Amino acid sequence: MNKPFNALNDCFVRYFFTDKGGEKVLLDFINAVMISADMKTFKAVEILNPFNLKKNYNDKETIVDVKCITKNGTVVIIEVQLSGNSRFPERILYYWAANYSKLLKKGEQYDVLTPVISINLLNFNLSKKNDNVHSCYMIYDTKNKNLLTDHLQIHVIELKKFKFKDNDLKKDLNYWLGFFTTNNMEAYMSEIVKEKPIMEEAHKRYNNFIRSRLMMSKYEKKEIYQYDKQITLKEERQEGRKEGRQEGRKERNYAIAKALKQMNMDNESISKATGLPINELEKL
């Protein structure tokens, strides 16, 4: 049985949204996120980091997956992350700040600054405090909830919490998250294209990608890299837990040894009881 296609593979995401002609699907996805958060939508986008297979895979992994600008000057960045930890919010804010600071050139006034919207598709649970699939963060006063500025807008979408047609998301975002998480792309697209016409274009772009030997080769390499990364992290966690247990047992044995010495038990008997060498017991 073939492994399901991973639509969250960053090679595919970058091609899908930023290769020539990707503006339509990109705009629809962004607007789906905006509608879900009751924010204003956009009429057009211009891609700022067009897809370049060679360049994208020679660059460091610190670049954002998608960057575009809307007709009114709002910058939108999209990042897909398959794994992360509790410090990921700081990473999100760092990327937002890096892009916001680039808007102001030396000598320019602050009034030339425009909003930067950060959209983060996460394939892990960032927050255990709620079951929200989509959360939107801005800067508010803690007492009266007044908005300080609309220039910071961060969207976090936690895909592990997503269940197609079993959530409170608005339909457009529901369709898109279904696209990114389905285990059967062909069956999903045949069903959803009837309800959302833009998915016909999405299906076309998907087919163009999987029919390209070069892009599928890059896709497979990225899948292997990500798999190896996950295995390595899992082994490191297991090794860390093992070392922690060993260290804990050692500390416990030292505490027992000290208590036994206070009871005037001889070192040889303590060594047999705790497994600690006599030369170390003599130092206690």
GROMACS .gro file of C-alpha atoms in nm:
model
  284
    1MET     CA    1   0.000   0.000   0.000
    2ASN     CA    2   0.138   0.339  -0.100
    3LYS     CA    3   0.210   0.593   0.171
    4PRO     CA    4  -0.045   0.882   0.171
    5PHE     CA    5   0.080   1.203   0.012
    6ASN     CA    6   0.195   1.456   0.272
    7ALA     CA    7   0.055   1.795   0.169
    8LEU     CA    8   0.247   1.955   0.458
    9ASN     CA    9   0.582   1.872   0.299
   10ASP     CA   10   0.745   2.214   0.266
   11CYS     CA   11   0.861   2.145  -0.091
   12PHE     CA   12   0.499   2.090  -0.191
   13VAL     CA   13   0.368   2.388   0.012
   14ARG     CA   14   0.617   2.627  -0.146
   15TYR     CA   15   0.540   2.501  -0.496
   16PHE     CA   16   0.164   2.494  -0.438
   17PHE     CA   17   0.136   2.853  -0.316
   18THR     CA   18   0.429   3.036  -0.478
   19ASP     CA   19   0.496   2.877  -0.818
   20LYS     CA   20   0.362   3.063  -1.121
   21GLY     CA   21  -0.016   3.097  -1.103
   22GLY     CA   22  -0.036   3.022  -0.731
   23GLU     CA   23  -0.189   3.359  -0.642
   24LYS     CA   24  -0.547   3.231  -0.671
   25VAL     CA   25  -0.515   2.942  -0.428
   26LEU     CA   26  -0.291   3.147  -0.197
   27LEU     CA   27  -0.543   3.433  -0.179
   28ASP     CA   28  -0.830   3.193  -0.112
   29PHE     CA   29  -0.640   3.018   0.169
   30ILE     CA   30  -0.541   3.348   0.333
   31ASN     CA   31  -0.898   3.478   0.311
   32ALA     CA   32  -1.027   3.150   0.461
   33VAL     CA   33  -0.802   3.212   0.763
   34MET     CA   34  -0.917   3.574   0.785
   35ILE     CA   35  -1.286   3.481   0.765
   36SER     CA   36  -1.237   3.220   1.036
   37ALA     CA   37  -1.102   3.492   1.267
   38ASP     CA   38  -1.368   3.749   1.166
   39MET     CA   39  -1.103   3.967   1.002
   40LYS     CA   40  -1.123   4.162   0.677
   41THR     CA   41  -1.032   3.975   0.359
   42PHE     CA   42  -0.808   4.078   0.070
   43LYS     CA   43  -0.868   4.130  -0.302
   44ALA     CA   44  -0.527   4.037  -0.440
   45VAL     CA   45  -0.181   3.917  -0.340
   46GLU     CA   46   0.165   3.944  -0.493
   47ILE     CA   47   0.410   3.664  -0.412
   48LEU     CA   48   0.739   3.794  -0.272
   49ASN     CA   49   0.932   3.465  -0.266
   50PRO     CA   50   0.846   3.286  -0.594
   51PHE     CA   51   0.913   2.912  -0.601
   52ASN     CA   52   1.267   2.822  -0.704
   53LEU     CA   53   1.346   2.455  -0.650
   54LYS     CA   54   1.725   2.491  -0.653
   55LYS     CA   55   1.736   2.807  -0.443
   56ASN     CA   56   1.481   2.685  -0.188
   57TYR     CA   57   1.682   2.375  -0.113
   58ASN     CA   58   2.024   2.535  -0.101
   59ASP     CA   59   1.906   2.796   0.148
   60LYS     CA   60   1.905   2.741   0.522
   61GLU     CA   61   1.581   2.613   0.673
   62THR     CA   62   1.519   2.944   0.849
   63ILE     CA   63   1.333   3.104   0.559
   64VAL     CA   64   0.954   3.125   0.575
   65ASP     CA   65   0.767   2.896   0.338
   66VAL     CA   66   0.547   3.165   0.183
   67LYS     CA   67   0.568   3.545   0.179
   68CYS     CA   68   0.333   3.776  -0.007
   69ILE     CA   69   0.194   4.128  -0.001
   70THR     CA   70  -0.169   4.228  -0.045
   71LYS     CA   71  -0.307   4.511  -0.255
   72ASN     CA   72  -0.326   4.741   0.051
   73GLY     CA   73   0.035   4.671   0.153
   74THR     CA   74  -0.024   4.411   0.425
   75VAL     CA   75   0.251   4.148   0.434
   76VAL     CA   76   0.146   3.787   0.494
   77ILE     CA   77   0.393   3.515   0.589
   78ILE     CA   78   0.301   3.147   0.609
   79GLU     CA   79   0.507   2.881   0.780
   80VAL     CA   80   0.445   2.507   0.809
   81GLN     CA   81   0.602   2.324   1.102
   82LEU     CA   82   0.581   1.948   1.161
   83SER     CA   83   0.735   1.951   1.510
   84GLY     CA   84   0.804   2.201   1.786
   85ASN     CA   85   0.809   2.264   2.159
   86SER     CA   86   0.682   2.506   2.424
   87ARG     CA   87   0.921   2.778   2.302
   88PHE     CA   88   0.765   2.786   1.955
   89PRO     CA   89   0.563   3.106   2.026
   90GLU     CA   90   0.894   3.292   2.063
   91ARG     CA   91   1.002   3.156   1.724
   92ILE     CA   92   0.677   3.278   1.568
   93LEU     CA   93   0.723   3.624   1.719
   94TYR     CA   94   1.087   3.637   1.606
   95TYR     CA   95   0.991   3.565   1.245
   96TRP     CA   96   0.713   3.821   1.261
   97ALA     CA   97   0.952   4.084   1.403
   98ALA     CA   98   1.218   4.006   1.141
   99ASN     CA   99   0.968   4.067   0.861
  100TYR     CA  100   0.815   4.376   1.025
  101SER     CA  101   1.154   4.541   1.077
  102LYS     CA  102   1.238   4.501   0.707
  103LEU     CA  103   0.945   4.727   0.613
  104LEU     CA  104   1.121   5.038   0.745
  105LYS     CA  105   1.423   5.163   0.554
  106LYS     CA  106   1.681   5.400   0.701
  107GLY     CA  107   1.546   5.754   0.725
  108GLU     CA  108   1.181   5.658   0.674
  109GLN     CA  109   0.902   5.753   0.915
  110TYR     CA  110   0.697   5.500   1.110
  111ASP     CA  111   0.386   5.585   0.911
  112VAL     CA  112   0.519   5.379   0.618
  113LEU     CA  113   0.490   5.062   0.826
  114THR     CA  114   0.208   4.823   0.736
  115PRO     CA  115   0.059   4.519   0.913
  116VAL     CA  116   0.236   4.184   0.903
  117ILE     CA  117   0.016   3.876   0.935
  118SER     CA  118   0.178   3.550   1.042
  119ILE     CA  119  -0.007   3.226   0.961
  120ASN     CA  120   0.138   2.912   1.118
  121LEU     CA  121   0.026   2.563   1.020
  122LEU     CA  122   0.148   2.334   1.298
  123ASN     CA  123   0.132   1.956   1.287
  124PHE     CA  124   0.166   1.933   1.665
  125ASN     CA  125  -0.025   2.062   1.966
  126LEU     CA  126   0.113   2.395   2.083
  127SER     CA  127  -0.147   2.454   2.354
  128LYS     CA  128  -0.315   2.200   2.580
  129LYS     CA  129  -0.531   2.466   2.746
  130ASN     CA  130  -0.806   2.447   2.484
  131ASP     CA  131  -0.929   2.249   2.184
  132ASN     CA  132  -0.920   2.543   1.942
  133VAL     CA  133  -0.791   2.444   1.599
  134HIS     CA  134  -0.745   2.808   1.495
  135SER     CA  135  -0.634   3.083   1.733
  136CYS     CA  136  -0.568   3.448   1.644
  137TYR     CA  137  -0.340   3.664   1.861
  138MET     CA  138  -0.310   4.045   1.863
  139ILE     CA  139  -0.195   4.311   2.114
  140TYR     CA  140  -0.470   4.412   2.356
  141ASP     CA  141  -0.484   4.603   2.683
  142THR     CA  142  -0.526   4.347   2.961
  143LYS     CA  143  -0.795   4.552   3.141
  144ASN     CA  144  -1.025   4.704   2.883
  145LYS     CA  145  -0.930   4.488   2.580
  146ASN     CA  146  -0.854   4.793   2.366
  147LEU     CA  147  -0.643   4.709   2.061
  148LEU     CA  148  -0.301   4.877   2.067
  149THR     CA  149  -0.230   4.826   1.695
  150ASP     CA  150  -0.349   4.601   1.416
  151HIS     CA  151   0.004   4.566   1.280
  152LEU     CA  152   0.063   4.242   1.468
  153GLN     CA  153  -0.165   3.952   1.384
  154ILE     CA  154  -0.057   3.594   1.450
  155HIS     CA  155  -0.266   3.295   1.348
  156VAL     CA  156  -0.188   2.952   1.492
  157ILE     CA  157  -0.355   2.650   1.335
  158GLU     CA  158  -0.302   2.325   1.527
  159LEU     CA  159  -0.374   2.048   1.280
  160LYS     CA  160  -0.355   1.765   1.534
  161LYS     CA  161  -0.679   1.902   1.682
  162PHE     CA  162  -0.853   1.917   1.344
  163LYS     CA  163  -1.130   1.675   1.254
  164PHE     CA  164  -1.295   1.729   0.916
  165LYS     CA  165  -1.664   1.827   0.946
  166ASP     CA  166  -1.644   1.782   1.322
  167ASN     CA  167  -1.537   2.129   1.436
  168ASP     CA  168  -1.662   2.486   1.472
  169LEU     CA  169  -1.451   2.625   1.187
  170LYS     CA  170  -1.611   2.820   0.906
  171LYS     CA  171  -1.649   2.613   0.590
  172ASP     CA  172  -1.371   2.766   0.377
  173LEU     CA  173  -1.097   2.701   0.634
  174ASN     CA  174  -1.248   2.360   0.704
  175TYR     CA  175  -1.205   2.268   0.336
  176TRP     CA  176  -0.846   2.389   0.329
  177LEU     CA  177  -0.741   2.208   0.645
  178GLY     CA  178  -0.904   1.897   0.504
  179PHE     CA  179  -0.685   1.939   0.196
  180PHE     CA  180  -0.367   1.959   0.407
  181THR     CA  181  -0.455   1.660   0.629
  182THR     CA  182  -0.637   1.411   0.406
  183ASN     CA  183  -0.500   1.058   0.369
  184ASN     CA  184  -0.665   1.017   0.028
  185MET     CA  185  -0.611   1.326  -0.185
  186GLU     CA  186  -0.794   1.201  -0.497
  187ALA     CA  187  -1.108   1.097  -0.309
  188TYR     CA  188  -1.108   1.418  -0.107
  189MET     CA  189  -1.067   1.643  -0.410
  190SER     CA  190  -1.341   1.467  -0.607
  191GLU     CA  191  -1.580   1.530  -0.319
  192ILE     CA  192  -1.484   1.884  -0.226
  193VAL     CA  193  -1.443   2.040  -0.572
  194LYS     CA  194  -1.822   2.034  -0.612
  195GLU     CA  195  -1.863   2.255  -0.304
  196LYS     CA  196  -1.558   2.478  -0.349
  197PRO     CA  197  -1.465   2.554  -0.714
  198ILE     CA  198  -1.115   2.688  -0.632
  199MET     CA  199  -1.025   2.333  -0.535
  200GLU     CA  200  -1.025   2.246  -0.904
  201GLU     CA  201  -0.721   2.472  -0.940
  202ALA     CA  202  -0.575   2.321  -0.622
  203HIS     CA  203  -0.620   1.972  -0.768
  204LYS     CA  204  -0.449   2.079  -1.091
  205ARG     CA  205  -0.148   2.211  -0.903
  206TYR     CA  206  -0.129   1.894  -0.693
  207ASN     CA  207  -0.131   1.679  -1.008
  208ASN     CA  208   0.140   1.893  -1.171
  209PHE     CA  209   0.357   1.839  -0.865
  210ILE     CA  210   0.322   1.461  -0.833
  211ARG     CA  211   0.382   1.415  -1.210
  212SER     CA  212   0.718   1.595  -1.187
  213ARG     CA  213   1.002   1.349  -1.122
  214LEU     CA  214   1.231   1.629  -1.008
  215MET     CA  215   0.987   1.773  -0.756
  216MET     CA  216   0.884   1.430  -0.627
  217SER     CA  217   1.253   1.348  -0.580
  218LYS     CA  218   1.291   1.659  -0.363
  219TYR     CA  219   0.966   1.571  -0.186
  220GLU     CA  220   1.093   1.221  -0.101
  221LYS     CA  221   1.428   1.354   0.024
  222LYS     CA  222   1.244   1.596   0.252
  223GLU     CA  223   1.019   1.317   0.381
  224ILE     CA  224   1.321   1.101   0.462
  225TYR     CA  225   1.496   1.394   0.630
  226GLN     CA  226   1.190   1.469   0.843
  227TYR     CA  227   1.147   1.103   0.935
  228ASP     CA  228   1.512   1.074   1.039
  229LYS     CA  229   1.479   1.395   1.240
  230GLN     CA  230   1.176   1.260   1.428
  231ILE     CA  231   1.351   0.928   1.500
  232THR     CA  232   1.660   1.110   1.627
  233LEU     CA  233   1.453   1.331   1.856
  234LYS     CA  234   1.265   1.029   1.988
  235GLU     CA  235   1.591   0.844   2.060
  236GLU     CA  236   1.738   1.153   2.230
  237ARG     CA  237   1.430   1.183   2.452
  238GLN     CA  238   1.446   0.813   2.542
  239GLU     CA  239   1.818   0.838   2.617
  240GLY     CA  240   1.759   1.148   2.826
  241ARG     CA  241   1.488   0.972   3.027
  242LYS     CA  242   1.715   0.670   3.074
  243GLU     CA  243   2.004   0.887   3.195
  244GLY     CA  244   1.764   1.075   3.422
  245ARG     CA  245   1.642   0.751   3.580
  246GLN     CA  246   1.999   0.630   3.630
  247GLU     CA  247   2.100   0.961   3.789
  248GLY     CA  248   1.792   0.948   4.010
  249ARG     CA  249   1.873   0.599   4.132
  250LYS     CA  250   2.232   0.703   4.205
  251GLU     CA  251   2.120   1.005   4.408
  252ARG     CA  252   1.872   0.788   4.598
  253ASN     CA  253   2.145   0.532   4.679
  254TYR     CA  254   2.371   0.809   4.811
  255ALA     CA  255   2.091   0.936   5.034
  256ILE     CA  256   2.036   0.583   5.168
  257ALA     CA  257   2.410   0.537   5.223
  258LYS     CA  258   2.432   0.859   5.427
  259ALA     CA  259   2.139   0.750   5.643
  260LEU     CA  260   2.297   0.408   5.704
  261LYS     CA  261   2.632   0.565   5.797
  262GLN     CA  262   2.452   0.780   6.053
  263MET     CA  263   2.322   0.453   6.196
  264ASN     CA  264   2.690   0.340   6.225
  265MET     CA  265   2.657   0.062   5.968
  266ASP     CA  266   2.994  -0.049   5.822
  267ASN     CA  267   3.090   0.050   5.465
  268GLU     CA  268   3.099  -0.309   5.339
  269SER     CA  269   2.737  -0.369   5.443
  270ILE     CA  270   2.631  -0.031   5.298
  271SER     CA  271   2.804  -0.116   4.970
  272LYS     CA  272   2.610  -0.442   4.945
  273ALA     CA  273   2.283  -0.262   5.021
  274THR     CA  274   2.329   0.028   4.777
  275GLY     CA  275   2.571  -0.100   4.515
  276LEU     CA  276   2.802   0.199   4.577
  277PRO     CA  277   3.178   0.130   4.582
  278ILE     CA  278   3.351   0.137   4.924
  279ASN     CA  279   3.600   0.406   4.817
  280GLU     CA  280   3.309   0.645   4.750
  281LEU     CA  281   3.139   0.554   5.077
  282GLU     CA  282   3.458   0.646   5.262
  283LYS     CA  283   3.424   1.003   5.130
  284LEU     CA  284   3.073   1.049   5.270
   0.00000   0.00000   0.00000
